[in-house]
Amino acid sequence: MEISGKVAIVTGAGAGIGAALARRLVAGGARVVLADLDAESAGRGAESLGSGAVAVGGDVADEQVIRGLIERAEAEFGPVDLYFANAGIGGGAGLDSTDQQWAAALEVNVMAHVRAARLLVPGWQERGGGYFVATASAAGLLTQLGSAPYAVSKHAAVGFAEWLSVTYGDHGIRVSCVCPMGVDTRLLHTGLVPPEHAAEAELAVKAVTTAGAVLSPDEVAEVVLAGVADEHFLILPHPEVLKMYRNKGSDYDRWLDGMRRFQAALQG
């Protein structure tokens, strides 16, 4: 996949990984629609990128908002070639997470991907190609201590990306799934678990920051676009996640026991 001349949509592009992806895409010759719930942040980002970028505010889990993103991209630049489903949220803590917290995590972290694919894939099939990039998390391959909704919704995001690739990969549609560990974003520091659950919030952050290096959004974006260029399905900004994932699969019970010990050490 060569990004020069392509049209891309990036969700969650007001800050963090999404903003970094938008910058690198425009620098590489793509034209980009930046989408974010925070319309002002997305607007500032698009303005800084010049004529190759525009911004749209809205909830990217809403099918009508996604439809509007696609229509804006087509009106400004042409048919969409790449969709970066990057927006994500944390969620509740454990079993006391409310139904509303579960629903919010599933809406943004999973159903936003499903709805975007539903709108884009038929057109991509007709055109003979398209690229869907899902930002999941290492939590989607491993787990997330301290937050059940985040862990479960990110597993689901990985599962949907897998299904999309298997089902449409022979129709010219490429799929990548991005699974980083710690990234220096607002989500890591304040958004994985609501602040009223102080113990779980501290556990969630410690679990990520002690497992490996905390990367900058720009470092992650560089790895993501390299992975897209090579059309890799699994993109791992932290390469050590692959070893962890293999260890999990090779002996699930041993891995679970190790995670319980890791959790106890962080809490102790």
C-alpha positions as a Markdown table, in Angstrom:
| # | Residue | x | y | z |
|---|---|---|---|---|
| 1 | Met | 0.0 | 0.0 | 0.0 |
| 2 | Glu | 1.4 | 3.3 | -1.1 |
| 3 | Ile | -0.3 | 6.2 | 0.8 |
| 4 | Ser | 0.7 | 9.0 | -1.6 |
| 5 | Gly | -2.3 | 10.2 | -3.4 |
| 6 | Lys | -4.7 | 8.2 | -1.3 |
| 7 | Val | -7.7 | 9.5 | 0.7 |
| 8 | Ala | -7.9 | 8.6 | 4.3 |
| 9 | Ile | -10.2 | 9.0 | 7.3 |
| 10 | Val | -8.7 | 9.0 | 10.8 |
| 11 | Thr | -11.0 | 8.8 | 13.8 |
| 12 | Gly | -9.9 | 10.0 | 17.2 |
| 13 | Ala | -7.7 | 12.4 | 15.3 |
| 14 | Gly | -7.9 | 15.3 | 17.7 |
| 15 | Ala | -4.9 | 14.2 | 19.7 |
| 16 | Gly | -2.7 | 11.2 | 20.4 |
| 17 | Ile | -2.2 | 8.4 | 17.9 |
| 18 | Gly | -4.9 | 9.7 | 15.6 |
| 19 | Ala | -3.3 | 13.1 | 15.3 |
| 20 | Ala | 0.1 | 11.6 | 14.7 |
| 21 | Leu | -1.3 | 9.3 | 12.0 |
| 22 | Ala | -3.0 | 12.3 | 10.3 |
| 23 | Arg | 0.3 | 14.3 | 10.3 |
| 24 | Arg | 2.3 | 11.4 | 8.8 |
| 25 | Leu | -0.4 | 10.6 | 6.2 |
| 26 | Val | -0.4 | 14.2 | 5.0 |
| 27 | Ala | 3.4 | 14.3 | 5.0 |
| 28 | Gly | 3.3 | 11.2 | 2.9 |
| 29 | Gly | 1.1 | 12.7 | 0.3 |
| 30 | Ala | -2.3 | 11.5 | 1.4 |
| 31 | Arg | -5.4 | 13.7 | 1.9 |
| 32 | Val | -7.1 | 13.2 | 5.2 |
| 33 | Val | -10.3 | 13.8 | 7.1 |
| 34 | Leu | -9.7 | 14.1 | 10.8 |
| 35 | Ala | -12.6 | 13.1 | 12.9 |
| 36 | Asp | -13.0 | 13.5 | 16.7 |
| 37 | Leu | -15.7 | 14.0 | 19.3 |
| 38 | Asp | -13.7 | 17.2 | 20.2 |
| 39 | Ala | -14.4 | 19.2 | 17.0 |
| 40 | Glu | -12.1 | 22.0 | 18.1 |
| 41 | Ser | -9.1 | 19.8 | 18.5 |
| 42 | Ala | -9.7 | 18.1 | 15.2 |
| 43 | Gly | -10.1 | 21.5 | 13.5 |
| 44 | Arg | -6.8 | 22.8 | 14.9 |
| 45 | Gly | -5.1 | 19.7 | 13.7 |
| 46 | Ala | -6.5 | 20.0 | 10.2 |
| 47 | Glu | -5.7 | 23.7 | 10.0 |
| 48 | Ser | -2.1 | 22.9 | 10.9 |
| 49 | Leu | -1.9 | 20.4 | 8.0 |
| 50 | Gly | -3.0 | 22.7 | 5.3 |
| 51 | Ser | -5.1 | 22.0 | 2.2 |
| 52 | Gly | -4.6 | 18.2 | 2.5 |
| 53 | Ala | -6.8 | 17.9 | 5.5 |
| 54 | Val | -10.2 | 18.8 | 6.8 |
| 55 | Ala | -11.9 | 18.1 | 10.1 |
| 56 | Val | -15.3 | 16.8 | 11.2 |
| 57 | Gly | -16.6 | 16.7 | 14.7 |
| 58 | Gly | -18.9 | 14.0 | 16.0 |
| 59 | Asp | -19.3 | 10.7 | 17.7 |
| 60 | Val | -17.7 | 8.2 | 15.4 |
| 61 | Ala | -19.7 | 5.3 | 16.9 |
| 62 | Asp | -22.8 | 6.9 | 15.3 |
| 63 | Glu | -23.5 | 5.5 | 11.9 |
| 64 | Gln | -24.8 | 8.8 | 10.6 |
| 65 | Val | -21.6 | 10.5 | 11.7 |
| 66 | Ile | -19.6 | 7.9 | 9.9 |
| 67 | Arg | -21.7 | 8.3 | 6.8 |
| 68 | Gly | -21.1 | 12.0 | 7.0 |
| 69 | Leu | -17.3 | 11.5 | 7.3 |
| 70 | Ile | -17.3 | 9.4 | 4.1 |
| 71 | Glu | -19.5 | 11.9 | 2.3 |
| 72 | Arg | -17.2 | 14.8 | 3.3 |
| 73 | Ala | -14.1 | 12.9 | 2.2 |
| 74 | Glu | -15.7 | 12.1 | -1.2 |
| 75 | Ala | -16.7 | 15.7 | -1.6 |
| 76 | Glu | -13.4 | 17.2 | -0.7 |
| 77 | Phe | -10.9 | 14.6 | -2.0 |
| 78 | Gly | -12.6 | 11.6 | -3.7 |
| 79 | Pro | -13.4 | 8.0 | -2.7 |
| 80 | Val | -12.0 | 6.8 | 0.6 |
| 81 | Asp | -9.0 | 4.4 | 0.3 |
| 82 | Leu | -8.1 | 4.0 | 3.9 |
| 83 | Tyr | -10.1 | 4.1 | 7.1 |
| 84 | Phe | -8.3 | 4.3 | 10.4 |
| 85 | Ala | -10.7 | 3.2 | 13.1 |
| 86 | Asn | -8.6 | 4.7 | 15.9 |
| 87 | Ala | -11.0 | 6.3 | 18.3 |
| 88 | Gly | -11.1 | 4.5 | 21.6 |
| 89 | Ile | -12.2 | 4.9 | 25.2 |
| 90 | Gly | -11.5 | 3.1 | 28.5 |
| 91 | Gly | -14.5 | 2.0 | 30.6 |
| 92 | Gly | -15.4 | 0.8 | 34.0 |
| 93 | Ala | -13.3 | -1.2 | 36.4 |
| 94 | Gly | -14.5 | -4.7 | 37.3 |
| 95 | Leu | -17.8 | -6.4 | 37.9 |
| 96 | Asp | -19.2 | -3.2 | 39.3 |
| 97 | Ser | -18.9 | -1.6 | 35.9 |
| 98 | Thr | -22.4 | -0.3 | 34.9 |
| 99 | Asp | -24.3 | -1.4 | 31.9 |
| 100 | Gln | -23.8 | 2.1 | 30.5 |
| 101 | Gln | -20.0 | 1.8 | 30.9 |
| 102 | Trp | -20.0 | -1.6 | 29.1 |
| 103 | Ala | -22.2 | -0.2 | 26.4 |
| 104 | Ala | -20.0 | 2.8 | 25.8 |
| 105 | Ala | -16.8 | 0.7 | 25.6 |
| 106 | Leu | -18.4 | -1.7 | 23.1 |
| 107 | Glu | -19.9 | 1.1 | 21.0 |
| 108 | Val | -16.7 | 3.1 | 20.6 |
| 109 | Asn | -14.1 | 0.3 | 20.6 |
| 110 | Val | -16.0 | -2.3 | 18.5 |
| 111 | Met | -19.3 | -1.2 | 17.0 |
| 112 | Ala | -17.7 | 2.0 | 15.5 |
| 113 | His | -15.5 | -0.4 | 13.5 |
| 114 | Val | -18.4 | -2.6 | 12.5 |
| 115 | Arg | -20.5 | 0.4 | 11.3 |
| 116 | Ala | -17.6 | 1.9 | 9.3 |
| 117 | Ala | -16.9 | -1.4 | 7.6 |
| 118 | Arg | -20.6 | -1.9 | 6.8 |
| 119 | Leu | -20.6 | 1.4 | 4.9 |
| 120 | Leu | -17.2 | 1.1 | 3.2 |
| 121 | Val | -16.7 | -2.5 | 2.3 |
| 122 | Pro | -19.4 | -2.8 | -0.4 |
| 123 | Gly | -17.9 | 0.2 | -2.3 |
| 124 | Trp | -14.4 | -1.2 | -1.8 |
| 125 | Gln | -15.5 | -4.5 | -3.3 |
| 126 | Glu | -16.8 | -2.7 | -6.4 |
| 127 | Arg | -13.6 | -0.7 | -6.8 |
| 128 | Gly | -11.4 | -3.7 | -6.2 |
| 129 | Gly | -9.6 | -2.4 | -3.1 |
| 130 | Gly | -9.6 | -0.6 | 0.2 |
| 131 | Tyr | -7.8 | -0.6 | 3.5 |
| 132 | Phe | -9.2 | -0.9 | 7.0 |
| 133 | Val | -6.9 | -0.2 | 10.0 |
| 134 | Ala | -8.3 | -1.0 | 13.4 |
| 135 | Thr | -6.5 | 0.4 | 16.5 |
| 136 | Ala | -7.1 | -2.2 | 19.2 |
| 137 | Ser | -4.5 | -2.7 | 22.0 |
| 138 | Ala | -2.1 | -5.3 | 23.4 |
| 139 | Ala | -5.0 | -5.7 | 25.8 |
| 140 | Gly | -6.9 | -7.3 | 22.9 |
| 141 | Leu | -4.3 | -10.0 | 22.6 |
| 142 | Leu | -3.4 | -10.3 | 26.3 |
| 143 | Thr | -5.7 | -8.5 | 28.8 |
| 144 | Gln | -6.1 | -5.3 | 30.8 |
| 145 | Leu | -5.7 | -5.5 | 34.5 |
| 146 | Gly | -8.1 | -3.2 | 36.3 |
| 147 | Ser | -10.7 | -2.8 | 33.5 |
| 148 | Ala | -13.0 | -5.5 | 32.3 |
| 149 | Pro | -14.8 | -3.4 | 29.7 |
| 150 | Tyr | -11.6 | -2.2 | 28.1 |
| 151 | Ala | -10.1 | -5.7 | 28.0 |
| 152 | Val | -13.2 | -7.3 | 26.6 |
| 153 | Ser | -14.0 | -4.7 | 24.0 |
| 154 | Lys | -10.4 | -4.7 | 22.7 |
| 155 | His | -10.5 | -8.5 | 22.4 |
| 156 | Ala | -13.6 | -8.0 | 20.3 |
| 157 | Ala | -11.9 | -5.3 | 18.1 |
| 158 | Val | -9.2 | -7.8 | 17.3 |
| 159 | Gly | -11.7 | -10.5 | 16.6 |
| 160 | Phe | -13.7 | -8.3 | 14.2 |
| 161 | Ala | -10.5 | -7.2 | 12.4 |
| 162 | Glu | -9.6 | -10.9 | 12.0 |
| 163 | Trp | -13.0 | -11.7 | 10.6 |
| 164 | Leu | -12.9 | -8.8 | 8.2 |
| 165 | Ser | -9.6 | -9.9 | 6.8 |
| 166 | Val | -10.6 | -13.6 | 6.4 |
| 167 | Thr | -13.9 | -12.7 | 4.8 |
| 168 | Tyr | -12.8 | -10.0 | 2.4 |
| 169 | Gly | -9.0 | -10.4 | 2.0 |
| 170 | Asp | -9.5 | -12.2 | -1.3 |
| 171 | His | -11.5 | -9.3 | -2.6 |
| 172 | Gly | -8.7 | -6.8 | -2.6 |
| 173 | Ile | -9.5 | -5.4 | 0.9 |
| 174 | Arg | -6.6 | -5.2 | 3.3 |
| 175 | Val | -6.9 | -5.1 | 7.1 |
| 176 | Ser | -4.4 | -4.2 | 9.8 |
| 177 | Cys | -4.9 | -4.5 | 13.5 |
| 178 | Val | -2.7 | -2.2 | 15.7 |
| 179 | Cys | -2.0 | -3.6 | 19.2 |
| 180 | Pro | 0.4 | -1.3 | 21.2 |
| 181 | Met | 1.0 | -1.4 | 24.9 |
| 182 | Gly | 1.8 | 1.9 | 26.6 |
| 183 | Val | 1.4 | 5.1 | 24.6 |
| 184 | Asp | 1.8 | 8.6 | 26.1 |
| 185 | Thr | -1.8 | 9.7 | 25.6 |
| 186 | Arg | -4.6 | 11.0 | 27.7 |
| 187 | Leu | -6.3 | 7.6 | 27.6 |
| 188 | Leu | -3.3 | 6.0 | 29.4 |
| 189 | His | -2.9 | 8.6 | 32.1 |
| 190 | Thr | -6.5 | 9.4 | 33.0 |
| 191 | Gly | -9.0 | 7.5 | 30.8 |
| 192 | Leu | -8.6 | 3.7 | 31.2 |
| 193 | Val | -10.7 | 3.6 | 34.4 |
| 194 | Pro | -12.9 | 6.3 | 35.9 |
| 195 | Pro | -11.1 | 8.2 | 38.6 |
| 196 | Glu | -13.6 | 7.2 | 41.3 |
| 197 | His | -12.1 | 3.7 | 41.1 |
| 198 | Ala | -8.7 | 4.9 | 42.3 |
| 199 | Ala | -7.2 | 1.4 | 43.1 |
| 200 | Glu | -8.3 | 0.0 | 39.7 |
| 201 | Ala | -7.1 | 3.1 | 37.9 |
| 202 | Glu | -3.7 | 2.9 | 39.5 |
| 203 | Leu | -3.5 | -0.8 | 38.7 |
| 204 | Ala | -4.4 | -0.3 | 35.1 |
| 205 | Val | -1.8 | 2.3 | 34.6 |
| 206 | Lys | 0.9 | 0.4 | 36.4 |
| 207 | Ala | 0.2 | -2.8 | 34.4 |
| 208 | Val | 0.8 | -0.9 | 31.2 |
| 209 | Thr | 3.8 | 1.3 | 32.2 |
| 210 | Thr | 5.7 | -1.5 | 33.9 |
| 211 | Ala | 5.3 | -4.0 | 31.1 |
| 212 | Gly | 7.3 | -2.1 | 28.6 |
| 213 | Ala | 8.4 | 1.3 | 27.2 |
| 214 | Val | 5.7 | 4.0 | 26.9 |
| 215 | Leu | 6.0 | 5.2 | 23.3 |
| 216 | Ser | 5.1 | 8.6 | 21.9 |
| 217 | Pro | 2.1 | 8.8 | 19.5 |
| 218 | Asp | 4.6 | 9.7 | 16.7 |
| 219 | Glu | 6.6 | 6.6 | 17.3 |
| 220 | Val | 3.4 | 4.5 | 17.1 |
| 221 | Ala | 2.3 | 6.2 | 13.9 |
| 222 | Glu | 5.6 | 5.6 | 12.3 |
| 223 | Val | 5.3 | 1.8 | 13.0 |
| 224 | Val | 1.7 | 1.8 | 11.9 |
| 225 | Leu | 2.3 | 3.3 | 8.5 |
| 226 | Ala | 5.3 | 1.0 | 8.0 |
| 227 | Gly | 3.0 | -1.9 | 8.7 |
| 228 | Val | 0.4 | -0.6 | 6.3 |
| 229 | Ala | 3.0 | -0.1 | 3.6 |
| 230 | Asp | 3.9 | -3.8 | 4.0 |
| 231 | Glu | 0.2 | -4.8 | 4.4 |
| 232 | His | 0.8 | -6.6 | 7.7 |
| 233 | Phe | -2.3 | -7.7 | 9.6 |
| 234 | Leu | -0.9 | -7.5 | 13.1 |
| 235 | Ile | 1.0 | -4.3 | 13.7 |
| 236 | Leu | 2.9 | -4.3 | 17.1 |
| 237 | Pro | 4.6 | -1.0 | 18.1 |
| 238 | His | 5.9 | -3.0 | 21.0 |
| 239 | Pro | 7.5 | -6.1 | 19.4 |
| 240 | Glu | 7.7 | -7.9 | 22.8 |
| 241 | Val | 3.9 | -8.3 | 22.7 |
| 242 | Leu | 4.4 | -11.1 | 20.2 |
| 243 | Lys | 6.4 | -13.1 | 22.6 |
| 244 | Met | 3.9 | -12.5 | 25.4 |
| 245 | Tyr | 1.1 | -13.6 | 23.0 |
| 246 | Arg | 2.9 | -16.8 | 22.1 |
| 247 | Asn | 3.5 | -17.6 | 25.7 |
| 248 | Lys | -0.2 | -17.1 | 26.4 |
| 249 | Gly | -1.1 | -19.5 | 23.6 |
| 250 | Ser | 1.4 | -22.1 | 24.4 |
| 251 | Asp | 0.3 | -22.6 | 28.0 |
| 252 | Tyr | -2.9 | -20.7 | 28.9 |
| 253 | Asp | -3.0 | -21.9 | 32.5 |
| 254 | Arg | 0.6 | -20.9 | 33.1 |
| 255 | Trp | -0.1 | -17.5 | 31.5 |
| 256 | Leu | -3.1 | -16.9 | 33.7 |
| 257 | Asp | -1.2 | -17.9 | 36.8 |
| 258 | Gly | 1.6 | -15.5 | 35.8 |
| 259 | Met | -0.9 | -12.7 | 35.3 |
| 260 | Arg | -2.4 | -13.3 | 38.7 |
| 261 | Arg | 1.1 | -13.0 | 40.2 |
| 262 | Phe | 1.8 | -9.9 | 38.2 |
| 263 | Gln | -1.4 | -8.3 | 39.5 |
| 264 | Ala | -0.6 | -9.2 | 43.1 |
| 265 | Ala | 2.8 | -7.7 | 42.8 |
| 266 | Leu | 1.4 | -4.5 | 41.4 |
| 267 | Gln | -1.1 | -4.3 | 44.2 |
| 268 | Gly | 1.3 | -5.2 | 46.9 |
